[in-house]
Short mmCIF file of C-alpha atoms and ligand atoms in Angstrom, two decimals:
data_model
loop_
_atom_site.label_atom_id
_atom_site.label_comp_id
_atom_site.label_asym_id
_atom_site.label_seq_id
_atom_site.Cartn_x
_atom_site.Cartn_y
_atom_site.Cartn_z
CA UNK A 1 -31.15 7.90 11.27
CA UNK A 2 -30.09 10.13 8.63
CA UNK A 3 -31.11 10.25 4.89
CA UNK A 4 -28.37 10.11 2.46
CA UNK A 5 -29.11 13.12 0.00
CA UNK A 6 -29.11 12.57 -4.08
CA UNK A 7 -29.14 15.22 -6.43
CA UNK A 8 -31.15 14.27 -9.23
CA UNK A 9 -28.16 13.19 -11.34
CA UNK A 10 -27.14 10.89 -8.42
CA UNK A 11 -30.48 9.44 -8.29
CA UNK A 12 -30.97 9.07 -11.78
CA UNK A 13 -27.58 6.70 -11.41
CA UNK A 14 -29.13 5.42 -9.17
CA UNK A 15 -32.02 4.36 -10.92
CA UNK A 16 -30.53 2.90 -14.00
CA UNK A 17 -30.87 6.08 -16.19
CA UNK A 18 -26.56 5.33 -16.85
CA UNK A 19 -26.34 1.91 -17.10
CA UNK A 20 -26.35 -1.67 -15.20
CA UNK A 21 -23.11 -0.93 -14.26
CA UNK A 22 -23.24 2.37 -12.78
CA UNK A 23 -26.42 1.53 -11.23
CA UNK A 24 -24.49 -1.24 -9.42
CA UNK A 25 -21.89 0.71 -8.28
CA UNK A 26 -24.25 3.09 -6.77
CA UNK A 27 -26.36 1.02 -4.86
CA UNK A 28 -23.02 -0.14 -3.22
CA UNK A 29 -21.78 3.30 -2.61
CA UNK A 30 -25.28 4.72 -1.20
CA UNK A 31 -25.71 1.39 0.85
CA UNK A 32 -22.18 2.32 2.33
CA UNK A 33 -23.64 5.99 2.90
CA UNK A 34 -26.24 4.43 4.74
CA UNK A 35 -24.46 2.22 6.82
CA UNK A 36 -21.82 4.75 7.82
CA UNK A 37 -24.52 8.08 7.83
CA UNK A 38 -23.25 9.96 5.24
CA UNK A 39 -25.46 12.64 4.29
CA UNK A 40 -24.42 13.45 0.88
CA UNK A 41 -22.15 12.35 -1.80
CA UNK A 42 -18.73 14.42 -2.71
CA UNK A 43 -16.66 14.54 -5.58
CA UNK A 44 -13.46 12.60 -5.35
CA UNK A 45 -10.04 13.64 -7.40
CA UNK A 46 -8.53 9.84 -7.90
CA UNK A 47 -9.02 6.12 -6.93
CA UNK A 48 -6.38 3.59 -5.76
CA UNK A 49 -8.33 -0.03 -6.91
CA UNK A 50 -6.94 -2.90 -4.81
CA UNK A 51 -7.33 -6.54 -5.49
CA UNK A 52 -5.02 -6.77 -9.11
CA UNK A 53 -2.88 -10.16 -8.01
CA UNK A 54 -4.51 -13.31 -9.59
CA UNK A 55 -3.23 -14.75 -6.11
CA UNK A 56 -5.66 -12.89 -4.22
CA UNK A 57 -8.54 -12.31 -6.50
CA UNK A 58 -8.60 -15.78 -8.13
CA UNK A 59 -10.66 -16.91 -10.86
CA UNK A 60 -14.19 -15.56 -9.77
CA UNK A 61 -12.21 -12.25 -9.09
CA UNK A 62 -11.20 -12.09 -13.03
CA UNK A 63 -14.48 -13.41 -14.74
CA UNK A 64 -16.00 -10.14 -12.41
CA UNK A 65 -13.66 -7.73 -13.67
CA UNK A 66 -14.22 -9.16 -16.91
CA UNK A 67 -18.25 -9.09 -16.82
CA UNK A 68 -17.90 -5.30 -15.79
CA UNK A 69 -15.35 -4.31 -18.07
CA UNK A 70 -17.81 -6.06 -21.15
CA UNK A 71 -20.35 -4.25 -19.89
CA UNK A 72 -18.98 -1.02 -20.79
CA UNK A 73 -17.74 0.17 -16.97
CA UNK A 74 -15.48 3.14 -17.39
CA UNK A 75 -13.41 5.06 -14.60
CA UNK A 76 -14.84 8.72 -14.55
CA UNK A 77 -11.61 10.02 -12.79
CA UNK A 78 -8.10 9.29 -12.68
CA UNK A 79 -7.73 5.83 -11.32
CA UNK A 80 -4.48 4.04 -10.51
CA UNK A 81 -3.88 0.00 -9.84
CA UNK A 82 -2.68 -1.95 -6.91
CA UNK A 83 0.67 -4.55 -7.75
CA UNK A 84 0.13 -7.42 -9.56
CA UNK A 85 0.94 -10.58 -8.65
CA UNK A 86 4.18 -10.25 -11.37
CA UNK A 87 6.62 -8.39 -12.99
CA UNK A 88 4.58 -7.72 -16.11
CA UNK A 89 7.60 -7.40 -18.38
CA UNK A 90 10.49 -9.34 -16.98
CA UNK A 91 7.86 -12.11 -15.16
CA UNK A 92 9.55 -15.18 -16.88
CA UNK A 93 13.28 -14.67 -16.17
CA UNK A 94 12.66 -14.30 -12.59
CA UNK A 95 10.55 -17.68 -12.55
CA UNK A 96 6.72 -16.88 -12.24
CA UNK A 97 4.76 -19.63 -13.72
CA UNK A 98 3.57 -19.37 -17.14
CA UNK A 99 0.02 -19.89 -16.68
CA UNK A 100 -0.71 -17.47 -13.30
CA UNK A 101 1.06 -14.83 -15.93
CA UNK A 102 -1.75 -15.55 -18.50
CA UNK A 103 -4.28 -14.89 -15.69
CA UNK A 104 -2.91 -12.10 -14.31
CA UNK A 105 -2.26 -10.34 -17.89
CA UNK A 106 -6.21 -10.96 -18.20
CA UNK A 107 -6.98 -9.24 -15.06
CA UNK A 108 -5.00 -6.05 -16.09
CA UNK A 109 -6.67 -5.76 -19.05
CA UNK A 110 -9.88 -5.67 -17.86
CA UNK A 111 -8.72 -2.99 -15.70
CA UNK A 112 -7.04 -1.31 -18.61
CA UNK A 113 -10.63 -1.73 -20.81
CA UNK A 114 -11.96 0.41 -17.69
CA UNK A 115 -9.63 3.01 -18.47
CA UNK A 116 -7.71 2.71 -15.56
CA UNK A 117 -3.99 3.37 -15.50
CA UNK A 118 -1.76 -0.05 -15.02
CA UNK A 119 0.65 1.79 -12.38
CA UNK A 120 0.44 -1.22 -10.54
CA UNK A 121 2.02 -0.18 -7.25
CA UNK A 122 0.96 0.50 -3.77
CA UNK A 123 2.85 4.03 -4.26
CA UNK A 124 0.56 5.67 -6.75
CA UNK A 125 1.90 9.10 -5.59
CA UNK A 126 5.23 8.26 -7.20
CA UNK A 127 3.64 7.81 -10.48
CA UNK A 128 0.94 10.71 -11.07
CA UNK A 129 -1.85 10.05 -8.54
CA UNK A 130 -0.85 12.64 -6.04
CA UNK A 131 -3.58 14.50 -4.50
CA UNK A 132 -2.86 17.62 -2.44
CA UNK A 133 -4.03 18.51 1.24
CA UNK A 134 -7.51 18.34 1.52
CA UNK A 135 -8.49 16.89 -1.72
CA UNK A 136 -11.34 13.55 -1.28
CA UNK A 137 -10.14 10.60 -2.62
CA UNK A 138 -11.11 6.83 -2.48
CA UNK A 139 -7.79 4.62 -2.19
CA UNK A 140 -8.15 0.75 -1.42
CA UNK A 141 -4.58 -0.15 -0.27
CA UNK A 142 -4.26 0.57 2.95
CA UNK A 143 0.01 1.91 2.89
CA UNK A 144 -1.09 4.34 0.43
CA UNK A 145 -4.74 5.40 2.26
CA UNK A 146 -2.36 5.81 5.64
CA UNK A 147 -0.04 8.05 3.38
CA UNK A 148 -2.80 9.73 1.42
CA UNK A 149 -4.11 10.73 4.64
CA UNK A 150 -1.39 11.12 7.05
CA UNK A 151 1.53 12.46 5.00
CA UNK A 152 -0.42 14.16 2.09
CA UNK A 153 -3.25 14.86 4.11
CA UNK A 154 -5.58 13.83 1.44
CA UNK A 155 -9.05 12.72 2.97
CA UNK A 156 -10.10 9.23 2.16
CA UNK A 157 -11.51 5.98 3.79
CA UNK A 158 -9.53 2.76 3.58
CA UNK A 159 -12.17 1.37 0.79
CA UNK A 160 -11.99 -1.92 -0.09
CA UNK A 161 -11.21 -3.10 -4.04
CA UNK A 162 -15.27 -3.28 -4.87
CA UNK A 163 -15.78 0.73 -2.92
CA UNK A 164 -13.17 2.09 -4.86
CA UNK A 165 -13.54 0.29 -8.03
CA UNK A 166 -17.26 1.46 -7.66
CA UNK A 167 -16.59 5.12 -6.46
CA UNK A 168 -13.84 5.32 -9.77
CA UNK A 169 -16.89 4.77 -11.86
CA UNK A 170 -19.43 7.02 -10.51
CA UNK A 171 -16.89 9.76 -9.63
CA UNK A 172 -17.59 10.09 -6.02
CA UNK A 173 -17.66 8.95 -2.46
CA UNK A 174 -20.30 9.07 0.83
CA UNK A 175 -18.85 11.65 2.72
CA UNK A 176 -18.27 9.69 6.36
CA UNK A 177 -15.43 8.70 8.06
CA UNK A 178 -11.96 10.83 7.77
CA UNK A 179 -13.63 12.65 4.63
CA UNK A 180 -14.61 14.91 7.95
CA UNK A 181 -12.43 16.96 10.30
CA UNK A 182 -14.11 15.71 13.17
CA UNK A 183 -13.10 11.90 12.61
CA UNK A 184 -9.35 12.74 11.98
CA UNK A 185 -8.83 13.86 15.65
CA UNK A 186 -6.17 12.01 17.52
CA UNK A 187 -6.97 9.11 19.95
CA UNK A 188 -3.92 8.22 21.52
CA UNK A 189 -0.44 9.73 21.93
CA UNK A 190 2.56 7.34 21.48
CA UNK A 191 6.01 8.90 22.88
CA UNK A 192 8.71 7.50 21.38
CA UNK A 193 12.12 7.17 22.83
CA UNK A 194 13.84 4.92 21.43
CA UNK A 195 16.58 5.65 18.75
CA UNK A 196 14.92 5.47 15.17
CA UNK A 197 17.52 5.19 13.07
CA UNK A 198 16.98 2.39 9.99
CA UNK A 199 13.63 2.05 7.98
CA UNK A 200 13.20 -1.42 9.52
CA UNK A 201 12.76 0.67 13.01
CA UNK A 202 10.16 2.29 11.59
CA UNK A 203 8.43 -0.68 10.49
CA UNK A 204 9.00 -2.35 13.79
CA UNK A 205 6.97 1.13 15.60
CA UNK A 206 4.33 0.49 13.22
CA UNK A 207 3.98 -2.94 14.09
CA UNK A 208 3.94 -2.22 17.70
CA UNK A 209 1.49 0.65 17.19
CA UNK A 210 -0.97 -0.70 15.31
CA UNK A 211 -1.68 -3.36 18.01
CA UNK A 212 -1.66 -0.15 20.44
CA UNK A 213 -3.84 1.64 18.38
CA UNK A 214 -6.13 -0.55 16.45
CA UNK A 215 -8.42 1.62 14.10
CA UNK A 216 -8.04 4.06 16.01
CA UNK A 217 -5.52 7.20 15.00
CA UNK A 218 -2.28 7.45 17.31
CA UNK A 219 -0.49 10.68 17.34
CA UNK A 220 3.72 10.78 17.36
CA UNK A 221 5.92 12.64 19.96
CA UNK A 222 9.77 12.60 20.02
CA UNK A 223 10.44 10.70 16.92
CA UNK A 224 12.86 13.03 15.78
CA UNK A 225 13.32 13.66 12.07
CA UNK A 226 11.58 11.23 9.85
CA UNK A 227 11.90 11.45 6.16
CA UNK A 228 8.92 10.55 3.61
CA UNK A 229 10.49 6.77 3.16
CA UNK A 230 10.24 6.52 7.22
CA UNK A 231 6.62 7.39 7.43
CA UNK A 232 5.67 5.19 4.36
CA UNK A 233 6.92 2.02 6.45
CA UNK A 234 5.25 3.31 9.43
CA UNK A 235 2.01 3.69 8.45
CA UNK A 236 1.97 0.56 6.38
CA UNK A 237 3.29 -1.55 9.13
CA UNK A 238 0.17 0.09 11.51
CA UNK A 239 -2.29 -0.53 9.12
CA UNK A 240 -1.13 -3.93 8.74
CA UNK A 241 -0.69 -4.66 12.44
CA UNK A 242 -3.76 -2.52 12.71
CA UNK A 243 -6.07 -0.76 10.85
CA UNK A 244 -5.00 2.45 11.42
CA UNK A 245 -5.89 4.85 8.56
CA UNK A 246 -4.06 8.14 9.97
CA UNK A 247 -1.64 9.35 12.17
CA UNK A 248 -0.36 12.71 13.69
CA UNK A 249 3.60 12.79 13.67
CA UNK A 250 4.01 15.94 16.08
CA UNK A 251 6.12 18.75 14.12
CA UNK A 252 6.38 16.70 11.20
CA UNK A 253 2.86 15.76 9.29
CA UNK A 254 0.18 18.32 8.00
CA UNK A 255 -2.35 17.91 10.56
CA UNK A 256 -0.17 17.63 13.53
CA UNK A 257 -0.35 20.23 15.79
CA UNK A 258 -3.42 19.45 17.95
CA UNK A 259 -4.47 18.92 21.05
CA UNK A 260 -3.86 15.96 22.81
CA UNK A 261 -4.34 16.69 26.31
CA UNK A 262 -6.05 13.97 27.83
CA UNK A 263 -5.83 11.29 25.77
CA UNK A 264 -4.27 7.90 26.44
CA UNK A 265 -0.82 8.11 26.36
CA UNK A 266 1.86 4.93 25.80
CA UNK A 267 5.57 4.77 25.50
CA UNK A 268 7.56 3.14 22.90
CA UNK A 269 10.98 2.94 23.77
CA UNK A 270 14.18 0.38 23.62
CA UNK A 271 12.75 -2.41 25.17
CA UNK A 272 9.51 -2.33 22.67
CA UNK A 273 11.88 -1.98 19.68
CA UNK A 274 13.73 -5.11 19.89
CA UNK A 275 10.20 -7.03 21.13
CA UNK A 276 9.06 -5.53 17.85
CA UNK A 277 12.43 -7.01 15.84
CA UNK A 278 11.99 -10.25 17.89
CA UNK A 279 8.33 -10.64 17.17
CA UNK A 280 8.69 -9.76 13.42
CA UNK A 281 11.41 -12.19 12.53
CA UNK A 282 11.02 -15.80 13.24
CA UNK A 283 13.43 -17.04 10.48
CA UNK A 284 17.13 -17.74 10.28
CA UNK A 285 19.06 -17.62 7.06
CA UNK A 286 16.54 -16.09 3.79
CA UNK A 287 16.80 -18.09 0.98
CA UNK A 288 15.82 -14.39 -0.47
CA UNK A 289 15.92 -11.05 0.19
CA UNK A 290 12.97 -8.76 -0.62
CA UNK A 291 13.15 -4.92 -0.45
CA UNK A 292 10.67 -1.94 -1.50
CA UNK A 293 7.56 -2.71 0.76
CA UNK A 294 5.97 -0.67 0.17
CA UNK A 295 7.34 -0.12 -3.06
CA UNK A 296 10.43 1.76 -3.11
CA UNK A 297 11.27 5.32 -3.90
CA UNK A 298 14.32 6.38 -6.27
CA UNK A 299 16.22 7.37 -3.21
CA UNK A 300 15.65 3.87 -1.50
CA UNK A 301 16.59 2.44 -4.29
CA UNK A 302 19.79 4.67 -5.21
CA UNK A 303 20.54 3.55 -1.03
CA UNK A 304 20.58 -0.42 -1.75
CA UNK A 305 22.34 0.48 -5.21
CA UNK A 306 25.48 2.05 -2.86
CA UNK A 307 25.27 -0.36 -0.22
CA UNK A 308 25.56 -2.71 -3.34
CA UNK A 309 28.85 -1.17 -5.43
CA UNK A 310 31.33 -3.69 -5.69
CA UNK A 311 29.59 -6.57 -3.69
CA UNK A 312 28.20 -9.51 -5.26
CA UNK A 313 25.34 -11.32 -3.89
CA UNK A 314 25.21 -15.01 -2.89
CA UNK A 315 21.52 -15.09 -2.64
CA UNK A 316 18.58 -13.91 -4.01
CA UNK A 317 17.79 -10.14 -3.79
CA UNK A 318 15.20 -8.37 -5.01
CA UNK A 319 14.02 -4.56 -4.92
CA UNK A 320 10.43 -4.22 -5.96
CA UNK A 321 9.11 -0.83 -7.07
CA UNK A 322 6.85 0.97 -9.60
CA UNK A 323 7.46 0.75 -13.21
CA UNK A 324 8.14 4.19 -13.46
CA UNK A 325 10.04 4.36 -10.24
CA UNK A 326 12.39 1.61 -12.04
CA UNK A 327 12.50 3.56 -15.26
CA UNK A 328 13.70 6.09 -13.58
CA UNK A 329 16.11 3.98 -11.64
CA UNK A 330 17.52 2.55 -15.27
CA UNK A 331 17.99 6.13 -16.86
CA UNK A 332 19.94 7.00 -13.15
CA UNK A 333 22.40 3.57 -13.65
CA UNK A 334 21.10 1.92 -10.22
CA UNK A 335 19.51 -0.89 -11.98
CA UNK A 336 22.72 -2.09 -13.70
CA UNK A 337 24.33 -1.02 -10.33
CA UNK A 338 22.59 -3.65 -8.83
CA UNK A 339 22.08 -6.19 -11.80
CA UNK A 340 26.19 -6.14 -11.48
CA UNK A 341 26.02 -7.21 -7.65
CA UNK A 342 23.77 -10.17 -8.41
CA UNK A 343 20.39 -8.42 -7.15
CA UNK A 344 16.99 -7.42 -9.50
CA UNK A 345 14.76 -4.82 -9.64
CA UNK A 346 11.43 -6.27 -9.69
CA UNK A 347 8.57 -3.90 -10.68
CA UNK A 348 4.79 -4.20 -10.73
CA UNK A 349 4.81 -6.81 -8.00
CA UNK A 350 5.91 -7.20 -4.26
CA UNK A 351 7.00 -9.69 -1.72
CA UNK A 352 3.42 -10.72 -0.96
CA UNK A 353 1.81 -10.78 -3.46
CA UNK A 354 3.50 -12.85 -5.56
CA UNK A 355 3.51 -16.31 -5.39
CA UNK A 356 7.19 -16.72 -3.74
CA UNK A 357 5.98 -19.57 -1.85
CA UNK A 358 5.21 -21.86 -5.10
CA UNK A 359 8.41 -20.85 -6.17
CA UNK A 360 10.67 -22.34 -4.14
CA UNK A 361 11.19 -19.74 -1.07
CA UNK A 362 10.50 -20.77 2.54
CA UNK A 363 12.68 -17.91 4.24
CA UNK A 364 12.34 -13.89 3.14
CA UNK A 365 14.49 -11.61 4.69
CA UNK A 366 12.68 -8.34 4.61
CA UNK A 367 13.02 -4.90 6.73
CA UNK A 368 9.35 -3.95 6.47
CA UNK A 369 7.07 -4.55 9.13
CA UNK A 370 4.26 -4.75 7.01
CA UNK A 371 5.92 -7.46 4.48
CA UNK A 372 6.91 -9.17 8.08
CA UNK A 373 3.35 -8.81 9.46
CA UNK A 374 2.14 -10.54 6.53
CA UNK A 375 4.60 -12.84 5.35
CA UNK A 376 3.95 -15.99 7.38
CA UNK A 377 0.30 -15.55 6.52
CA UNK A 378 -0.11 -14.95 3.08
CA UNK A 379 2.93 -16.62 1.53
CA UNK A 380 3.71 -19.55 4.23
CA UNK A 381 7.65 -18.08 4.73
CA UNK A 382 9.56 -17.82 8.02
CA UNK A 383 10.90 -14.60 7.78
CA UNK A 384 14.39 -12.66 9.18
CA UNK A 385 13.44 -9.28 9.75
CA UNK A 386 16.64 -7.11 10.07
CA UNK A 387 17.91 -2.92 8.68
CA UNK A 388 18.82 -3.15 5.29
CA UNK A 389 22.67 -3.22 6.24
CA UNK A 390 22.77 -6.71 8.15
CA UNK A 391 20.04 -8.06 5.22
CA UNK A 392 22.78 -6.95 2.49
CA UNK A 393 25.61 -8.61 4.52
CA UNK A 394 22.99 -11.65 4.80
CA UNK A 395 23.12 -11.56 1.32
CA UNK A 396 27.12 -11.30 0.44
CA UNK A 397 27.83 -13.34 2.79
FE1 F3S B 401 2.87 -2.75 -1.28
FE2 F3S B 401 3.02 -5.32 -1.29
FE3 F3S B 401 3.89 -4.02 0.78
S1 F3S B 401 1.33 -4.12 -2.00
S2 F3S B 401 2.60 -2.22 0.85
S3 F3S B 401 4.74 -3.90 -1.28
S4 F3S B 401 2.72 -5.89 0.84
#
């Protein structure tokens, strides 16, 4: 077995000299070291902390954050938040419930007291947190660890809320796992014939692929042109549908370009697309309409603003995105664009986790495979999972 090295600093941590808190955090992180055999520590650049939504962390979840946070635990790097389970500003008109909003605004200021930034998205790298090839982080959502590590080609682990939370603090990571080049290698090729046009394709590849794959890390051929948008839904869907944590995209993402001779090689063409599509969607007729998972950029959201102008919308329809990514989208007109059709842009929150189930929805049409993957699960809905054009004439119609 090998020994996890501490500097003396590290070990001091270690052994109280900075606090019950710190201390805490890094017996968890060496303990991980251990477990995975990391032999040293590194520096990381950022955190992504996970687990925000008082729908998934609970009660126990908030009197923790609030324990640590009295305890005088402070972020030692820049450190960005996971959605909540609301629109922190606008939660009331859309019709979240008064008292999950006073838990949740609890939980974010706890995280706030820790000095972490309330970006509340699963796209941090729209709103400052965007490391460059190369750089260690520790990210806990697992769409933005998949784009960290795939599409930036940052390096970190898919940590869990406590890792990251824990490696924020102490301002570093066990260096295992894809925070080394000889765990990002590909382990299986996927050739892909079939016609990728919509971002709901690209979901519907992800969700196929990340049963292919499982945790392992599948590397693209013959997807043709795929734009930043595409390869968000892609690797969300996979690490939903798997746990895949990286991918190769041949011509297209930073560390593509290796060799792949003989690895496993499976083919995802026509005939896997529409089992994807028919496996995704088990719903007729959404009683809402959910885009932006993950959270939409300004260009996915100037899209749905077009596809809007001059429509009005019979049903529900939501776009959910960062806060900043919607400021932007106000100072650009889209948001009135599509206040005027009938539709919202909902910010700080998403599809999941939110609590659309206790209010009112049974059916979400969606055209991410990740929000499909997940939807039935998490938030009891039947879902119709179609390309954003046949969900918009869903909606008009
Ligand atoms: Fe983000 Fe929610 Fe999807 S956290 S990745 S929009 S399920």
């Amino acid at each position: 077995m090998i020994d996890l090295f501490l500097d003396r600093t590290q070990e001091g941590m270690l052994n109280g000299e900075q606090g019950e808190v710190v201390q805490r955090c890094m017996r968890l992180l060496t303990r991980l070291g251990e477990i995975y055999g990391a032999e040293k520590m590194i520096p990381i650049t950022s955190a992504q902390v996970a687990g925000v939504s008082y729908k998934s962390i609970g009660d126990p979840g908030l009197e923790f954050l609030q324990d640590f946070a009295s305890k005088g635990a402070r972020v030692r790097v820049l450190t960005t938040l996971n959605p909540a389970g609301m629109d922190l500003k606008d939660w009331k008109d859309l019709g979240f419930p008064a008292d999950f909003a006073e838990k949740q605004n609890m939980i974010i200021k706890a995280y706030t007291d820790m000095g972490i930034k309330p970006t509340v998205t699963c796209t941090p790298y729209y709103c400052g947190n965007l490391p460059e090839r190369g750089e260690h982080v520790a990210w806990s959502e697992s769409s933005a660890v998949s784009f960290a590590n795939s599409v930036l080609g940052a390096r970190t682990n898919r940590e869990g809320g406590p890792s990251s939370l824990a490696a924020a603090i102490c301002g570093m990571t066990p260096d295992y796992g894809l925070h080394l080049d000889e765990n990002r290698k590909p382990s299986v090729v996927i050739r892909v014939s079939a016609d990728m046009k919509a971002y709901s394709d690209f979901g519907a590849l992800g969700y196929w692929a990340g049963k292919q794959a499982g945790n392992g890390i599948p590397y693209f051929t013959g997807m043709g042109p795929a734009s930043q948008d595409m390869l968000k839904g892609l690797g969300a869907a996979m690490a939903a549908s798997g746990a895949v944590a990286l991918y190769h995209v041949e011509g297209v993402t930073p560390e593509s370009g290796q060799d792949v001779s003989g690895l496993e090689e499976v083919a995802f063409g026509e005939a896997e697309l529409e089992e994807s599509y028919r496996k995704l969607g088990s719903g007729h007729e959404p009683d809402i309409i959910i885009f932006g998972c993950p959270h939409a950029s300004i260009g996915q959201i100037r899209e749905i603003a077009e596809k809007l102008k001059g429509k009005k919308v019979r049903k529900k329809l939501w776009i959910c995105c960062a806060r900043q990514v919607k400021q932007q989208a106000e100072e650009k007109g889209y948001v009135s664009m599509i206040e005027k059709a009938g539709g919202n842009v909902v910010a700080d929150t998403c599809m999941v986790v939110s609590p659309i189930e206790s209010m009112g929805f049974r059916t979400t049409g969606v055209d991410s495979g990740k929000a499909g993957n997940y939807l039935p699960g998490f938030c009891r809905q039947s879902v119709v999972f179609r390309n954003a054009d046949d969900l918009i004439r869903e909606a008009i119609s």
